[in-house]
Coordinates of C-alpha atoms and ligand atoms in Angstrom, one line a residue:
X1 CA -10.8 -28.1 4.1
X2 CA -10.8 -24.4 4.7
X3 CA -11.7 -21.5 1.5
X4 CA -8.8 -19.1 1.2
X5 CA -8.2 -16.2 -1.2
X6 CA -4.9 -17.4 -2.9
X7 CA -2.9 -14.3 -4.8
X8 CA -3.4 -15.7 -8.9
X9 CA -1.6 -12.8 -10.2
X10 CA -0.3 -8.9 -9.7
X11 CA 0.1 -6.2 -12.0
X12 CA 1.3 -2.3 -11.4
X13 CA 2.1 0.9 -13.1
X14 CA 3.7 4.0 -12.7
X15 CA 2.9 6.8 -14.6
X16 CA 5.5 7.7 -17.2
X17 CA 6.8 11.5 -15.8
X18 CA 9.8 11.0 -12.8
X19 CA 10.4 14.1 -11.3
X20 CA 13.5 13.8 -9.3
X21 CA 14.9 15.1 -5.9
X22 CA 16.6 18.0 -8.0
X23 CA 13.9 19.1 -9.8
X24 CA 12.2 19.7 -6.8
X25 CA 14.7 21.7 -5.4
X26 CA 14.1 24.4 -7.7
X27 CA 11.1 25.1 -6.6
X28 CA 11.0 24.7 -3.3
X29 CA 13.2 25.2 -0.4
X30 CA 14.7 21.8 -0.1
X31 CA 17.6 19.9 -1.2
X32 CA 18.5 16.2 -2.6
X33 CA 20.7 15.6 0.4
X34 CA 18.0 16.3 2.9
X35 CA 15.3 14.1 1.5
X36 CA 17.7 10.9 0.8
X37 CA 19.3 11.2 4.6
X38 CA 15.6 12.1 6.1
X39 CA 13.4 9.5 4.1
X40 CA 15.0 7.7 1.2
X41 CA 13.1 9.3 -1.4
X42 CA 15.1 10.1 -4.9
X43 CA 12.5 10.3 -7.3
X44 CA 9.0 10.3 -7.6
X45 CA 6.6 9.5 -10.8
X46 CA 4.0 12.0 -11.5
X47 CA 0.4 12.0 -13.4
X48 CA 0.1 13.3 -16.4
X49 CA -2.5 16.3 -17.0
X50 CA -5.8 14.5 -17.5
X51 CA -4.5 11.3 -16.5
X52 CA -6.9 9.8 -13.3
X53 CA -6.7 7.4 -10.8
X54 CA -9.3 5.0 -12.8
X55 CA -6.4 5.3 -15.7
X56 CA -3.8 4.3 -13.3
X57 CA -5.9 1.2 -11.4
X58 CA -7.0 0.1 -15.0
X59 CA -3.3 -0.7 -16.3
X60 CA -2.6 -2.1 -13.3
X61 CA -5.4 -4.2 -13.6
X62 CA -5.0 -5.2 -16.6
X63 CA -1.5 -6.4 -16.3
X64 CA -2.6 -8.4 -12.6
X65 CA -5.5 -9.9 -14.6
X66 CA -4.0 -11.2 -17.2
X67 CA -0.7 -12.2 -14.9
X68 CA -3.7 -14.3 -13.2
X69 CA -4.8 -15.4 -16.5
X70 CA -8.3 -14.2 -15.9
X71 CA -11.0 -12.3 -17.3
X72 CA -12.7 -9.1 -16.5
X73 CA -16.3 -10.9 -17.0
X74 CA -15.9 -13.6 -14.2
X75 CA -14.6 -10.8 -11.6
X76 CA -17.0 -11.2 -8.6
X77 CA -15.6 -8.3 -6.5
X78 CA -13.5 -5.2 -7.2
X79 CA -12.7 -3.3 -4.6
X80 CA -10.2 0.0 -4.9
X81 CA -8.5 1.4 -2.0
X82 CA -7.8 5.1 -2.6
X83 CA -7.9 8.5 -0.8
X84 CA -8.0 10.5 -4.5
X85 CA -10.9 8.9 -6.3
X86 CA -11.7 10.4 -9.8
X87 CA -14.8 11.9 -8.3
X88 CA -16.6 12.2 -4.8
X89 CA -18.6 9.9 -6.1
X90 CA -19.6 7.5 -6.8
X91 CA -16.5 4.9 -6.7
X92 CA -13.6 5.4 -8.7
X93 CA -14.0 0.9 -8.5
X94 CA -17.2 1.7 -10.4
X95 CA -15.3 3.2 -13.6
X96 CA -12.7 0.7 -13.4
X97 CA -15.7 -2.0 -13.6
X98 CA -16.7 -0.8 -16.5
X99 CA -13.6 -0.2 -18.3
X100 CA -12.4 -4.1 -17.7
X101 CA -16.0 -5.1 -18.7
X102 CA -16.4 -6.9 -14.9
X103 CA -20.7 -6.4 -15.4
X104 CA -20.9 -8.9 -13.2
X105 CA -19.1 -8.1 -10.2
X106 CA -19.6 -5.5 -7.0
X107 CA -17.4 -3.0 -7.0
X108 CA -16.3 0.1 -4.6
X109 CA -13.8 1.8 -2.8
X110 CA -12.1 1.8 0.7
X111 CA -10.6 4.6 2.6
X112 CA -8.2 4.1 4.8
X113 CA -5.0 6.1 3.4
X114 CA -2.3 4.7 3.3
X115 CA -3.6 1.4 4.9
X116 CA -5.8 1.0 2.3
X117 CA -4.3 -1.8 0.8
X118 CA -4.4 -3.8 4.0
X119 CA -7.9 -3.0 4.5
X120 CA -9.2 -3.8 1.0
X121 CA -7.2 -7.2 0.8
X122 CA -9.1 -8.1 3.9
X123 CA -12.3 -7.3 3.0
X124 CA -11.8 -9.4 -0.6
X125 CA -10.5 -12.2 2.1
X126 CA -13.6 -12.3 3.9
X127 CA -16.2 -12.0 1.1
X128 CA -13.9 -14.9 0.3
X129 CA -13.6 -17.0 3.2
X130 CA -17.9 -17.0 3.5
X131 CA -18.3 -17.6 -0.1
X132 CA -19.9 -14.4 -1.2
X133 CA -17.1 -14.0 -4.2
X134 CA -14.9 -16.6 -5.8
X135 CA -12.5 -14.4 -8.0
X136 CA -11.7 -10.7 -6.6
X137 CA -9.4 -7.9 -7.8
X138 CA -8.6 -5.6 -5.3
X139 CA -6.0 -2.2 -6.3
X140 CA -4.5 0.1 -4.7
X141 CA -4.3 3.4 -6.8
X142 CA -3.5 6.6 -6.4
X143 CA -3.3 10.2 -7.5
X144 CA -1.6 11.8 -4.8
X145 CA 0.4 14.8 -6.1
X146 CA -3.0 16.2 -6.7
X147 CA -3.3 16.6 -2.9
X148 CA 0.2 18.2 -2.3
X149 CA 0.6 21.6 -1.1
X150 CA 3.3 22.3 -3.6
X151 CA 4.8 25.2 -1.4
X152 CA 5.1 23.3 1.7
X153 CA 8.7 21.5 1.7
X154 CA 7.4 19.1 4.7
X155 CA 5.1 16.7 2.9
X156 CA 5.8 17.9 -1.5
X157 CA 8.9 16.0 -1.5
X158 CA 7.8 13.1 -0.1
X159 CA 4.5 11.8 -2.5
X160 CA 4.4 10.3 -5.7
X161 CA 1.4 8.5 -7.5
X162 CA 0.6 5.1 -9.3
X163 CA -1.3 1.9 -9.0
X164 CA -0.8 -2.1 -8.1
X165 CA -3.4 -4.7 -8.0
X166 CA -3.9 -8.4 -7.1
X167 CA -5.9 -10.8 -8.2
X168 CA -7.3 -13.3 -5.6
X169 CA -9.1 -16.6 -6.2
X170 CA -10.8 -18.6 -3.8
X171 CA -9.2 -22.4 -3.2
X172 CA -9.9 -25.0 -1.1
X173 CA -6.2 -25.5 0.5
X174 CA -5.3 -26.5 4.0
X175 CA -6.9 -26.6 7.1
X176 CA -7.2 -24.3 9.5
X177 CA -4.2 -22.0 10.8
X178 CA -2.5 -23.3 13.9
X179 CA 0.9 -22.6 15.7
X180 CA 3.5 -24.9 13.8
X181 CA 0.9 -26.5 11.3
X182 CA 2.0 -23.3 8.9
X183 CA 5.4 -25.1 9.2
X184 CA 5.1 -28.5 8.5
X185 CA 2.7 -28.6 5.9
X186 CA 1.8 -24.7 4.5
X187 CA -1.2 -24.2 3.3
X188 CA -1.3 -21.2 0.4
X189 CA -2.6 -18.0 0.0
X190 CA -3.9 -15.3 2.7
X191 CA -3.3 -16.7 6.6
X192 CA -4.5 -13.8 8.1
X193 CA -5.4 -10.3 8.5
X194 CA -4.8 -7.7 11.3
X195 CA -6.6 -4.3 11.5
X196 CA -6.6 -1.3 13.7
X197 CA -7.5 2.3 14.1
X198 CA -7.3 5.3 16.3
X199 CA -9.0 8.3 15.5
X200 CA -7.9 10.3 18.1
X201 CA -5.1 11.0 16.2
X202 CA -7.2 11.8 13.2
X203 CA -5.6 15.2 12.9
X204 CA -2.0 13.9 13.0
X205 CA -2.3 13.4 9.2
X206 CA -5.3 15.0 6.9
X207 CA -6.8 16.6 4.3
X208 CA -7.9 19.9 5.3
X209 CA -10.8 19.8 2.8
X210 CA -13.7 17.6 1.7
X211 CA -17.0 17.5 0.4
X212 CA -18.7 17.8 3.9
X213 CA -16.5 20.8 5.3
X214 CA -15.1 23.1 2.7
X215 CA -16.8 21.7 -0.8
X216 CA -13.2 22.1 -1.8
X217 CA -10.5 19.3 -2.3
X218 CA -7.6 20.1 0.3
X219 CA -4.3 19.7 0.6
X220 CA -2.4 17.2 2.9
X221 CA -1.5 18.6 6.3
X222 CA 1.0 16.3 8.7
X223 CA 2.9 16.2 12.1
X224 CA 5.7 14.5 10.6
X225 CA 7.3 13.5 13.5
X226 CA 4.7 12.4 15.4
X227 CA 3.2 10.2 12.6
X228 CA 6.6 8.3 12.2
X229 CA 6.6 8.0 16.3
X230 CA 3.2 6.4 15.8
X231 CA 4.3 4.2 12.5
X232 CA 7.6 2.7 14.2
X233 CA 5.4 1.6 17.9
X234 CA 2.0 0.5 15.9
X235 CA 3.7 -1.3 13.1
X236 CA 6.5 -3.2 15.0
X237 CA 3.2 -3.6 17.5
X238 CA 0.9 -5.3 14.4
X239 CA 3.5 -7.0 12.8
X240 CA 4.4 -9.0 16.2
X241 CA 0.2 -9.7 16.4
X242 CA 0.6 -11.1 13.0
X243 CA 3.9 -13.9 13.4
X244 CA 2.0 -14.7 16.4
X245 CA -1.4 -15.6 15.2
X246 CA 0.3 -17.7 12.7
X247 CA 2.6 -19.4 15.1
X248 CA 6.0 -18.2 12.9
X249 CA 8.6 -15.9 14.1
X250 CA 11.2 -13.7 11.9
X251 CA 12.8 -16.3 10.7
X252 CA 10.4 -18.2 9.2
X253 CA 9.4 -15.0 7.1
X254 CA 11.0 -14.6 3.7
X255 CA 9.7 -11.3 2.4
X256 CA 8.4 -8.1 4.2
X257 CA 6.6 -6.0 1.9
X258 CA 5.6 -2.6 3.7
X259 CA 4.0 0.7 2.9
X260 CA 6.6 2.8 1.8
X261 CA 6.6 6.0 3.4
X262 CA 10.0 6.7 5.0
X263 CA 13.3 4.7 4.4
X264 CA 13.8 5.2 8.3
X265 CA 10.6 3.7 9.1
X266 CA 11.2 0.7 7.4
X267 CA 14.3 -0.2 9.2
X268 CA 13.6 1.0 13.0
X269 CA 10.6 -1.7 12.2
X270 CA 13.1 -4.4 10.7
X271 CA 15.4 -4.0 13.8
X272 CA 12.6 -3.5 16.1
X273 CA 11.6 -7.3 15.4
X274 CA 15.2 -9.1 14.1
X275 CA 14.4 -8.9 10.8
X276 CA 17.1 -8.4 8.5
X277 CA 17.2 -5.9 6.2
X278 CA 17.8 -7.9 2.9
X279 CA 14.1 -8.9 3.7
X280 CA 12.8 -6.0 2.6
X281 CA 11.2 -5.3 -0.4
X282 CA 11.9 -1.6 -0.8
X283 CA 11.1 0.7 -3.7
X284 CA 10.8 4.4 -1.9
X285 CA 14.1 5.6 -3.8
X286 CA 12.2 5.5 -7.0
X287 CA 8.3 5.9 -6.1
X288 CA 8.6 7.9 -3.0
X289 CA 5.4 7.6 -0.8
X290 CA 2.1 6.6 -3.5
X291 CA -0.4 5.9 -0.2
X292 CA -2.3 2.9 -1.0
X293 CA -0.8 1.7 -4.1
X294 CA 2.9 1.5 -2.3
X295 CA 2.0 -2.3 -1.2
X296 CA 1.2 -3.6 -4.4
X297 CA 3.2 -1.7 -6.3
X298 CA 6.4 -3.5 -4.7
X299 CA 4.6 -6.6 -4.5
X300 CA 4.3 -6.7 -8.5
X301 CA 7.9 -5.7 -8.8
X302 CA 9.5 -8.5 -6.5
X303 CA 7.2 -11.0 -7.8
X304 CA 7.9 -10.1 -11.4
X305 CA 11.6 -10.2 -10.8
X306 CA 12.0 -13.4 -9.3
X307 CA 12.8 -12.2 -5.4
X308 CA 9.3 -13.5 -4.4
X309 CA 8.6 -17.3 -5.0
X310 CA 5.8 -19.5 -4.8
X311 CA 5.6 -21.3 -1.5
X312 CA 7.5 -18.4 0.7
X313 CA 5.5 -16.3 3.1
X314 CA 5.6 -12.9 3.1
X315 CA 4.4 -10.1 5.3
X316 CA 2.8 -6.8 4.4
X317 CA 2.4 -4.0 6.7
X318 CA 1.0 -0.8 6.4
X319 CA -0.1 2.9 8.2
X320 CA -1.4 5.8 7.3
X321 CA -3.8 8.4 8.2
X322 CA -6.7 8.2 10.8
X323 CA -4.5 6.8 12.1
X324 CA -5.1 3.3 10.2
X325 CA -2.6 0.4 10.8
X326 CA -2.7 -3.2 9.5
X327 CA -0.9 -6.4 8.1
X328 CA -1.6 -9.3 5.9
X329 CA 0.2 -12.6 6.2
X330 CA 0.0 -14.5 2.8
X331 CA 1.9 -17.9 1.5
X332 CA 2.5 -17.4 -1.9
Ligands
UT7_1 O1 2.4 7.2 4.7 C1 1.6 7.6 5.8 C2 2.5 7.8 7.0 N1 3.4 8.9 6.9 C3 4.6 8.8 7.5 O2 4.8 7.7 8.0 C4 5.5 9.9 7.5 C5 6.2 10.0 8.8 N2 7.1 11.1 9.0 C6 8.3 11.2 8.3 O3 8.6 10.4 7.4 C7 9.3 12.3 8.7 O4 8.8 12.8 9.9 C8 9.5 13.4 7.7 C9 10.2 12.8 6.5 C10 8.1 13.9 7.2 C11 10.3 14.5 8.3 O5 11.5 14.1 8.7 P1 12.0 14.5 10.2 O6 13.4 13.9 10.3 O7 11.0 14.0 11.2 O8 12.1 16.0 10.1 P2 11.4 17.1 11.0 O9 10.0 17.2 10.6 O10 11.8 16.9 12.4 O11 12.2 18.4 10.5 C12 13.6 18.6 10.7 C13 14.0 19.9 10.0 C14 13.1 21.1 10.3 O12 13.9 22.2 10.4 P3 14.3 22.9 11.8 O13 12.9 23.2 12.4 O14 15.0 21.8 12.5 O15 15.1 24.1 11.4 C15 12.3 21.1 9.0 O16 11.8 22.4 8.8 O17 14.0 19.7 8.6 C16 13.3 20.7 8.0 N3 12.7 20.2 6.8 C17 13.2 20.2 5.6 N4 14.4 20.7 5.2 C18 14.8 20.5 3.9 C19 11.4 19.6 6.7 N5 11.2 19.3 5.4 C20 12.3 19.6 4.7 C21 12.7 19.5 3.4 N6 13.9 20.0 3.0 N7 11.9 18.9 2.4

């Protein structure tokens, strides 16, 4: 028999302000036609004054642990992937810990943008798969209007912010993965995980602050066009690596659930690789681009309204800054 990190439950939430396409336009030179046509996006939500990431990943933990039916006091792990932590340090996980009363698990962040939620889930799958934690909750949560540039009409209109969150339990299912085995007799919960970087495009898609080189915060800088180059190759690329280590091809796959950064994206990706679009789970119109907590966030919405069932397999794909690419194959 082989250990693997089955999804017990998910939660999300979204703060309660939407600021919509409109709104926007009246403060910066842009229009709602533009940002539909060009990415999707027709409304964002938006953190309220005071309101922190730690808020935001606590509700959403809340709601996944309970989904789960599990308690903050027999968490083993918590891990948060987030680029806008409450504090440098120490990790935004760390406040969330103590919030759900989790005193007995290890808890901290990852950063790996907008991949972060790929990253993180693999991580909890390993500590996992060797036995090191039985029950984790990994979030992906998110502040990121707090990094916007407000006057630059290139990346304001395209962020939002909010949280999601899984919670994983270890269970003795299957055995090992192999070509057409996933098939005929499907064993449950996280198949695999693919990971990549390349830092050479590091300033494709940044910060231009930080603790270490201007003590101040920054604001997000990006070569737009060059980044969704990158996204359409790497995640058409990753997502490929993925059907193949598990032996399965398009068809066998009943949900995609990407990163949601551009509407475009998404469906270059989807015709790159034969996948139909009614796939896809997509929730850009309403939450525009919230970085790591985009995968869970549409995750929790497609498995609280029924699209996603148990037994399917679904794919989730992701990339962000660094640049950071990655994607998780899980049967549900
Ligand atoms: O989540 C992490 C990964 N991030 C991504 O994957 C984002 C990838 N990139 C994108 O999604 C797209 O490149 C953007 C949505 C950011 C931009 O769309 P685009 O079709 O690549 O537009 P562009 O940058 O080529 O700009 C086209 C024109 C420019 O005007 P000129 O130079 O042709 O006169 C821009 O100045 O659109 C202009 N423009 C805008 N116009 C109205 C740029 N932003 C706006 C705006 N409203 N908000």
């Amino acid at each position: 028999m082989t250990i693997r990190s089955v999804l017990a439950g998910t939660g999300s939430y979204l703060p309660a302000r939407v600021v919509t396409n409109q709104e926007l336009a009246a403060t910066v030179d842009t229009t709602d036609e533009w940002i539909v046509e060009r990415t999707g996006i027709r409304e964002r939500h938006i953190a309220a004054e005071g309101e922190l990431t730690s808020d935001l990943a606590v509700r959403a933990a809340e709601s996944a642990l309970e989904a789960a039916g599990v308690k903050g006091e027999v968490l083993d792990l918590i891990i948060i992937a987030t680029t806008t932590p409450d504090n440098t340090f120490p990790a935004t996980a760390t406040k969330v810990q103590a919030r759900l009363g989790a005193n007995r698990a290890m808890a901290f962040d990852v950063q790996a943008v907008c991949t972060g939620f790929v990253y993180a889930l693999a991580i909890a799958d390993n500590f996992i798969k060797v036995g090191q934690a039985k029950t984790a909750l990994v979030i992906g949560a998110e502040t990121l209007t707090r990094l916007v540039d407000w006057k630059d009409r290139t990346t304001c209109v395209l962020f939002g912010d909010g949280a999601g969150a899984v919670v994983l339990k270890a269970e003795n299912n299957g055995n090992g993965a192999s070509a057409g085995a996933i098939r005929n007799s499907p064993p449950k919960g996280i198949l695999s995980t693919h990971l990549h970087s390349d830092g050479r495009h590091y300033d494709l898609l940044y910060v231009d602050g930080g603790p270490s080189s201007t003590q101040t915060t920054g604001q997000i800088r990006m070569d737009g066009r060059d980044v969704f180059r990158h996204a359409v190759n790497n995640l058409s690329s990753v997502l490929e690596e993925a059907m193949q280590a598990n032996g399965v091809t398009a068809a066998d796959i009943d949900w995609v659930v990407p990163h949601q950064a551009n509407r475009r994206i998404l469906d270059s990706t989807l015709r790159k690789l034969g996948l139909p679009e009614e796939k896809l789970v997509v929730t850009i119109d309403r939450h525009a681009n919230t970085s790591a907590a985009s995968i869970p966030l549409a995750l929790d919405e497609a498995w609280r309204d029924g699209r996603i069932q148990p037994g399917q397999l679904i794919l989730l794909e992701a990339m962000g800054g660094g640049l950071t690419w990655g994607a998780a194959v899980i049967r549900l």
